[in-house]
Coordinates of N, CA, C and O in Angstrom, one line a residue:
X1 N 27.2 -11.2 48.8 CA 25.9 -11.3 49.5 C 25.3 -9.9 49.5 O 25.8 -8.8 49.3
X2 N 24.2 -10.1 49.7 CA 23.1 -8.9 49.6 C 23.6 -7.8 50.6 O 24.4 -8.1 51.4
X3 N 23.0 -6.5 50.5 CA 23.1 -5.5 51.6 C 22.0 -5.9 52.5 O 20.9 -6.2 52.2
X4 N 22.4 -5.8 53.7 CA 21.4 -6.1 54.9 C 21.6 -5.2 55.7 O 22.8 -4.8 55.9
X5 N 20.5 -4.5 56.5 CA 20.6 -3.3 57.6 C 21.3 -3.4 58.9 O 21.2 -4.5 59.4
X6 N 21.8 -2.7 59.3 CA 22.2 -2.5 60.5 C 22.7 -4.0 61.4 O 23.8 -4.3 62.0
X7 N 21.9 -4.5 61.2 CA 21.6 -5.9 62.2 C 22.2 -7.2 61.0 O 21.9 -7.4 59.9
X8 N 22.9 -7.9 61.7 CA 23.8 -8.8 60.8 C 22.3 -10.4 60.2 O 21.3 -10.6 60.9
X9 N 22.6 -10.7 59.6 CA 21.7 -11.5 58.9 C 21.9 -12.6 59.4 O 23.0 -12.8 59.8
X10 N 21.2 -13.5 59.5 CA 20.9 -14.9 60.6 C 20.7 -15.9 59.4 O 19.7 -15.7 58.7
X11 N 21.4 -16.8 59.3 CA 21.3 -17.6 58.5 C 20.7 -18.9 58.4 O 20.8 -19.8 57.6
X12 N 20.0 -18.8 59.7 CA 19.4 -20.3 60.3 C 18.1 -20.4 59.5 O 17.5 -21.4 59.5
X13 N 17.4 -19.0 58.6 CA 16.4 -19.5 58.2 C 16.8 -20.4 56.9 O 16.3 -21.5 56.6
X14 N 17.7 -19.7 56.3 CA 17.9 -20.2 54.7 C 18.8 -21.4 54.9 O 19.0 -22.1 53.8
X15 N 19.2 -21.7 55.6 CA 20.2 -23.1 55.8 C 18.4 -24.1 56.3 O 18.0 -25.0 55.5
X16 N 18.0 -23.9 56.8 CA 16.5 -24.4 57.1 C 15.5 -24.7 55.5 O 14.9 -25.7 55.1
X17 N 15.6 -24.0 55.0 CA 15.2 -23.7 53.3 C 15.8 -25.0 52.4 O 15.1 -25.8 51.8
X18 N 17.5 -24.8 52.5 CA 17.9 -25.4 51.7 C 17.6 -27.5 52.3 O 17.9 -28.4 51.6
X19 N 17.3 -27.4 53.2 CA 17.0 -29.0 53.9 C 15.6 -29.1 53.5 O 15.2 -30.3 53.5
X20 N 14.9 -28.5 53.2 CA 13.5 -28.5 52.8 C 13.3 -29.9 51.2 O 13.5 -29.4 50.0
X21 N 12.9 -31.1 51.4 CA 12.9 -31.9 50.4 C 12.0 -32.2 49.3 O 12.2 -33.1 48.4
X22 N 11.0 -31.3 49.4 CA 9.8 -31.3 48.2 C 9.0 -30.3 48.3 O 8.9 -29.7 49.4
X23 N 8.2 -29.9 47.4 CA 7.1 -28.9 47.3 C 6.1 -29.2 48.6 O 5.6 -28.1 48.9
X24 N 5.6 -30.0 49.2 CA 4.3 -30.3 50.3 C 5.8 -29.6 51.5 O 5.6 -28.4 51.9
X25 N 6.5 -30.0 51.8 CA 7.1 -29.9 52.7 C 7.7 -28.5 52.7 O 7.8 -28.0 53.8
X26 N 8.0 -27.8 51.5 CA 8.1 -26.3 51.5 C 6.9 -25.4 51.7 O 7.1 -24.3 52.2
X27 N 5.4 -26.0 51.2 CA 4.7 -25.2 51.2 C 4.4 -25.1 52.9 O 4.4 -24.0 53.5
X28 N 4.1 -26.4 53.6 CA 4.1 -26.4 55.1 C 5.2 -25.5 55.7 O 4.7 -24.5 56.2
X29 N 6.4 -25.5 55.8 CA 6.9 -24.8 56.7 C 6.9 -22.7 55.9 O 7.2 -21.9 56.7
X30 N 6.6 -22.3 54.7 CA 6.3 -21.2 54.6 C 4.6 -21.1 55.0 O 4.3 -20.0 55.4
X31 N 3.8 -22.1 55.0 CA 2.2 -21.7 55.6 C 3.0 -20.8 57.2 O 2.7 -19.7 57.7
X32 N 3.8 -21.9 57.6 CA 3.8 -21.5 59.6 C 4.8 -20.5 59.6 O 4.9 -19.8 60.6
X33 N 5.8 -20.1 58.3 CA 6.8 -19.0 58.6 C 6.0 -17.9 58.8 O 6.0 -16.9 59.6
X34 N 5.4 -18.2 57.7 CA 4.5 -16.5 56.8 C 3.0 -16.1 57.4 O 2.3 -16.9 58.0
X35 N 2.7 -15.0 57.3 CA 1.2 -15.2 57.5 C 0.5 -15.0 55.9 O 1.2 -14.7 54.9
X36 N -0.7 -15.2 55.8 CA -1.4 -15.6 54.5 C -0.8 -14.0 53.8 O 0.3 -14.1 53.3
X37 N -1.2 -13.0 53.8 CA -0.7 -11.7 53.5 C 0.8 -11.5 53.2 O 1.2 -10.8 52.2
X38 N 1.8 -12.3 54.1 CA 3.0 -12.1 53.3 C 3.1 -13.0 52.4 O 3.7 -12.7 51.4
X39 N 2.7 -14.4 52.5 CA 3.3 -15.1 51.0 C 2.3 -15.0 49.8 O 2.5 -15.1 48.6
X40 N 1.4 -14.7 50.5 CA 0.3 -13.9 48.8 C 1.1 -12.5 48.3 O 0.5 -11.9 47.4
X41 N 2.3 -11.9 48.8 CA 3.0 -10.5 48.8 C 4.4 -11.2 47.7 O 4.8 -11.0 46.5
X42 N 4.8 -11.9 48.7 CA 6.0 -13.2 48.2 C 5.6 -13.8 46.7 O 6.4 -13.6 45.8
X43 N 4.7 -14.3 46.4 CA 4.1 -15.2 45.3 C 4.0 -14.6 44.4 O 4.4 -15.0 43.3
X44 N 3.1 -12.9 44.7 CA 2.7 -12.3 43.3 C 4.3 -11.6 42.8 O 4.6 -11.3 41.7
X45 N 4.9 -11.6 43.9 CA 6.1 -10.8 43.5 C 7.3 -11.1 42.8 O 8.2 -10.4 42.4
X46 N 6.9 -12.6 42.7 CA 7.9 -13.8 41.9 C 6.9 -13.8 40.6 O 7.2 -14.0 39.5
X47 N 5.7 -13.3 41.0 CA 4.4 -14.0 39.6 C 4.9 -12.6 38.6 O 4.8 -12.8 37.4
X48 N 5.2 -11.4 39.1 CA 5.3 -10.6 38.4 C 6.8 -10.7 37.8 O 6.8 -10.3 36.6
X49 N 8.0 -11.0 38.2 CA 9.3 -11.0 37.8 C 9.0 -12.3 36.5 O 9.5 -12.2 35.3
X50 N 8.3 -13.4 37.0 CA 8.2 -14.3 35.6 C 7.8 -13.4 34.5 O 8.2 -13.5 33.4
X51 N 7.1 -12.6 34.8 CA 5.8 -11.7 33.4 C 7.0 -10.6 33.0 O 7.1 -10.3 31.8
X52 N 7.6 -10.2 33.6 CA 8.5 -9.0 33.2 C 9.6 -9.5 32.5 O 10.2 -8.9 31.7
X53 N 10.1 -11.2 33.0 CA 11.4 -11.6 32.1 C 10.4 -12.0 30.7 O 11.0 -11.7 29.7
X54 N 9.3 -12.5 30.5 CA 8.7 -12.7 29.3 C 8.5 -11.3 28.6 O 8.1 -11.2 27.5
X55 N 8.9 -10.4 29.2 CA 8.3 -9.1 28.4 C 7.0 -8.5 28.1 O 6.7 -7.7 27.2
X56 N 6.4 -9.0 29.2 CA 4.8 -9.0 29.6 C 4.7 -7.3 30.0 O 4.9 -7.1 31.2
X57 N 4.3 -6.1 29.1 CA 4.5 -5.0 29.8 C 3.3 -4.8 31.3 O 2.6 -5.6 31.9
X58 N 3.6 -3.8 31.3 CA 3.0 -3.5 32.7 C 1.3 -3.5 33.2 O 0.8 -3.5 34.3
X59 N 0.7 -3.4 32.0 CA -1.0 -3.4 32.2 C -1.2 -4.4 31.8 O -2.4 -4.4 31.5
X60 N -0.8 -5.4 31.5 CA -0.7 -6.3 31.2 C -0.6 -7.5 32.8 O -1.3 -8.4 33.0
X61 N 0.4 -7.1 33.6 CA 1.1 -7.7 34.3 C 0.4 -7.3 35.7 O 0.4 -8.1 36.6
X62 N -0.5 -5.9 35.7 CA -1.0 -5.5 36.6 C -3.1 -6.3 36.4 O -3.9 -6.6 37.3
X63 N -3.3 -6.3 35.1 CA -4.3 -7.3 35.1 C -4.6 -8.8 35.3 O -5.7 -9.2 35.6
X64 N -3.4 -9.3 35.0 CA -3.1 -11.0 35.0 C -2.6 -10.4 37.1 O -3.6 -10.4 37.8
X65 N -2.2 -10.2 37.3 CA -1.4 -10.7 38.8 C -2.1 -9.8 40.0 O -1.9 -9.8 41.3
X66 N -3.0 -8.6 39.1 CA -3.6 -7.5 40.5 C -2.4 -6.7 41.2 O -2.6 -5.6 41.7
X67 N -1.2 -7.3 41.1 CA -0.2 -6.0 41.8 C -0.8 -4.6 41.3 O -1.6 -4.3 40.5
X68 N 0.2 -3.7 42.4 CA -0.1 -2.5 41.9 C 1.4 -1.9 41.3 O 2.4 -2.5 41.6
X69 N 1.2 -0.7 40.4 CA 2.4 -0.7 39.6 C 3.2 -0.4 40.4 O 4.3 -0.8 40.0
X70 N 3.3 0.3 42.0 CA 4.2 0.0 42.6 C 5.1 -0.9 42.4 O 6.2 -0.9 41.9
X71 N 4.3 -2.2 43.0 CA 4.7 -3.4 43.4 C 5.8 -3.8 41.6 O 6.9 -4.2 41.7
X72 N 5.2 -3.6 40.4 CA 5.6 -4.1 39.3 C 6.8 -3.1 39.2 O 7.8 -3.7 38.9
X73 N 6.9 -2.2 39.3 CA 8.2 -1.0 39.5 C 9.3 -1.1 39.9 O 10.4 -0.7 39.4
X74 N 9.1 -1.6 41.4 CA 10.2 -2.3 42.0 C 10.2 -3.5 42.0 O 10.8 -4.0 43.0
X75 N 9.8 -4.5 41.1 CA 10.5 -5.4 41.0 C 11.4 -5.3 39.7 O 12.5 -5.8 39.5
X76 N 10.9 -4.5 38.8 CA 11.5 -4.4 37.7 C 13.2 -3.7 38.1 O 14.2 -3.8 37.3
X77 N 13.2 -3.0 39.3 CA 14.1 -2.0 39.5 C 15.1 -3.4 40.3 O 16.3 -3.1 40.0
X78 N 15.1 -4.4 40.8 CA 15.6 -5.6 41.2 C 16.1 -5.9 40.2 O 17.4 -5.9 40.4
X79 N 15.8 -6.3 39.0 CA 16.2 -6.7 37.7 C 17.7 -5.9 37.2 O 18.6 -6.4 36.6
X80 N 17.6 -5.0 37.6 CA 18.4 -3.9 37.0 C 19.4 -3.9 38.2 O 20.6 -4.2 37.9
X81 N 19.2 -3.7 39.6 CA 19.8 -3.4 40.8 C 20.1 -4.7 41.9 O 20.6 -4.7 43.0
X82 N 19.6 -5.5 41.4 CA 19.3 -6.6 42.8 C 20.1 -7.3 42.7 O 20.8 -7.2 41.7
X83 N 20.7 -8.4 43.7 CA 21.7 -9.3 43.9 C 21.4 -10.6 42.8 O 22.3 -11.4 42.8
X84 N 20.3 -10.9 41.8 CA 20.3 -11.8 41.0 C 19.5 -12.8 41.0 O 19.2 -13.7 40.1
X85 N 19.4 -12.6 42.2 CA 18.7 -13.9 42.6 C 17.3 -14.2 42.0 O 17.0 -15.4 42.1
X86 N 16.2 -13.4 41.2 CA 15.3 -13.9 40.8 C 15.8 -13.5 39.1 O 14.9 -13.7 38.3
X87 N 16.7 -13.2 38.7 CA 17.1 -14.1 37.4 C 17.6 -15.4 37.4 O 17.4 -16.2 36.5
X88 N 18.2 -15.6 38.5 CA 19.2 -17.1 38.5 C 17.4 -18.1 38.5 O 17.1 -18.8 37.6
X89 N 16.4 -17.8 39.5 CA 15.7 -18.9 39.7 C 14.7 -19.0 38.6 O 14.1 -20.0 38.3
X90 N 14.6 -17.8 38.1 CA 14.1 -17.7 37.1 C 14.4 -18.5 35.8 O 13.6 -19.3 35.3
X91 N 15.9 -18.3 35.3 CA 16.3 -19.0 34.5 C 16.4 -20.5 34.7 O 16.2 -21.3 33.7
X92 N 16.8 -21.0 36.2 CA 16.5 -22.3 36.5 C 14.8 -23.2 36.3 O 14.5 -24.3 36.0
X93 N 14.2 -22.1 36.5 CA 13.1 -22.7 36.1 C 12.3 -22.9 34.5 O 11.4 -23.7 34.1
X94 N 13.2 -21.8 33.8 CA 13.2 -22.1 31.9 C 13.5 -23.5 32.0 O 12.6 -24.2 31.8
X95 N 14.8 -24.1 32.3 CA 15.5 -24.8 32.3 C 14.7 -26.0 32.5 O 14.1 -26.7 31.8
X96 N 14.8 -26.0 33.7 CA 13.7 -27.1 34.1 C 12.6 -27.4 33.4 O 12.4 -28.6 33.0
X97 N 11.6 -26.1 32.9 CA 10.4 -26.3 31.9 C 10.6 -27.0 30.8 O 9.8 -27.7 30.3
X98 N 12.0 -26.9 30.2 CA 12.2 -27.7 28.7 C 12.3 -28.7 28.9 O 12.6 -29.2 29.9
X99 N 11.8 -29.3 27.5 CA 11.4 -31.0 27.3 C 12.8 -31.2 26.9 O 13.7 -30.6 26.3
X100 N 12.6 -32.5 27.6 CA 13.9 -32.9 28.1 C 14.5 -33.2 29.3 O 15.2 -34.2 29.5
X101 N 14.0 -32.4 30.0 CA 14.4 -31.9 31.4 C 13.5 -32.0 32.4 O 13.5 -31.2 33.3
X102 N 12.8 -33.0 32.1 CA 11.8 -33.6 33.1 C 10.4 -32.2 33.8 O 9.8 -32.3 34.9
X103 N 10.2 -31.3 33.0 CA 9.3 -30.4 33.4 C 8.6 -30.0 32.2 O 8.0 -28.9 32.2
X104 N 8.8 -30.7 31.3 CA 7.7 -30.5 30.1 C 7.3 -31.2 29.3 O 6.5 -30.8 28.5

């Protein structure tokens, strides 16, 4: 499990997540978790890890998604350092995309 600060991690949101049954019903309960500002933060920040696993360099990734290179820096530094988690969904969603596999 991830490093978490000081304060022990509450797991009631992500057990809440995983009961979540379709896209209308996930995008509803992140509208009321989040405010517009964090999941537009959230979104580009998944929009940029897809561009960086394609190999999309960085002016590139900073014109298509508006991040700032901050934002593309550290996520690239996740890639290298992070618990995995946006390779695994990442790759889950190649997966999904191929024909075949009901997403393409």
């Amino acid at each position: 499990m991830p490093k978490v600060s000081n304060k022990q991690r509450s797991m009631a949101l992500y057990q809440s997540i995983l009961e979540l049954r379709d896209l209308d019903e996930c995008c509803a309960f992140f509208d009321d978790l989040c405010t517009v500002g964090e999941l537009r933060a959230l979104e580009q920040r998944y929009d940029v890890a897809i561009l960086l696993d394609e190999g999309m360099v960085y002016t590139d990734i900073l014109e298509k998604t508006g991040a700032s290179s901050a934002t593309i820096s550290r996520v690239n530094r996740i890639f290298s350092f992070g618990a995995g988690g946006f390779r695994r969904m990442i790759q889950r969603r190649k997966q999904r995309e191929e024909p075949g596999h009901g997403g393409g």
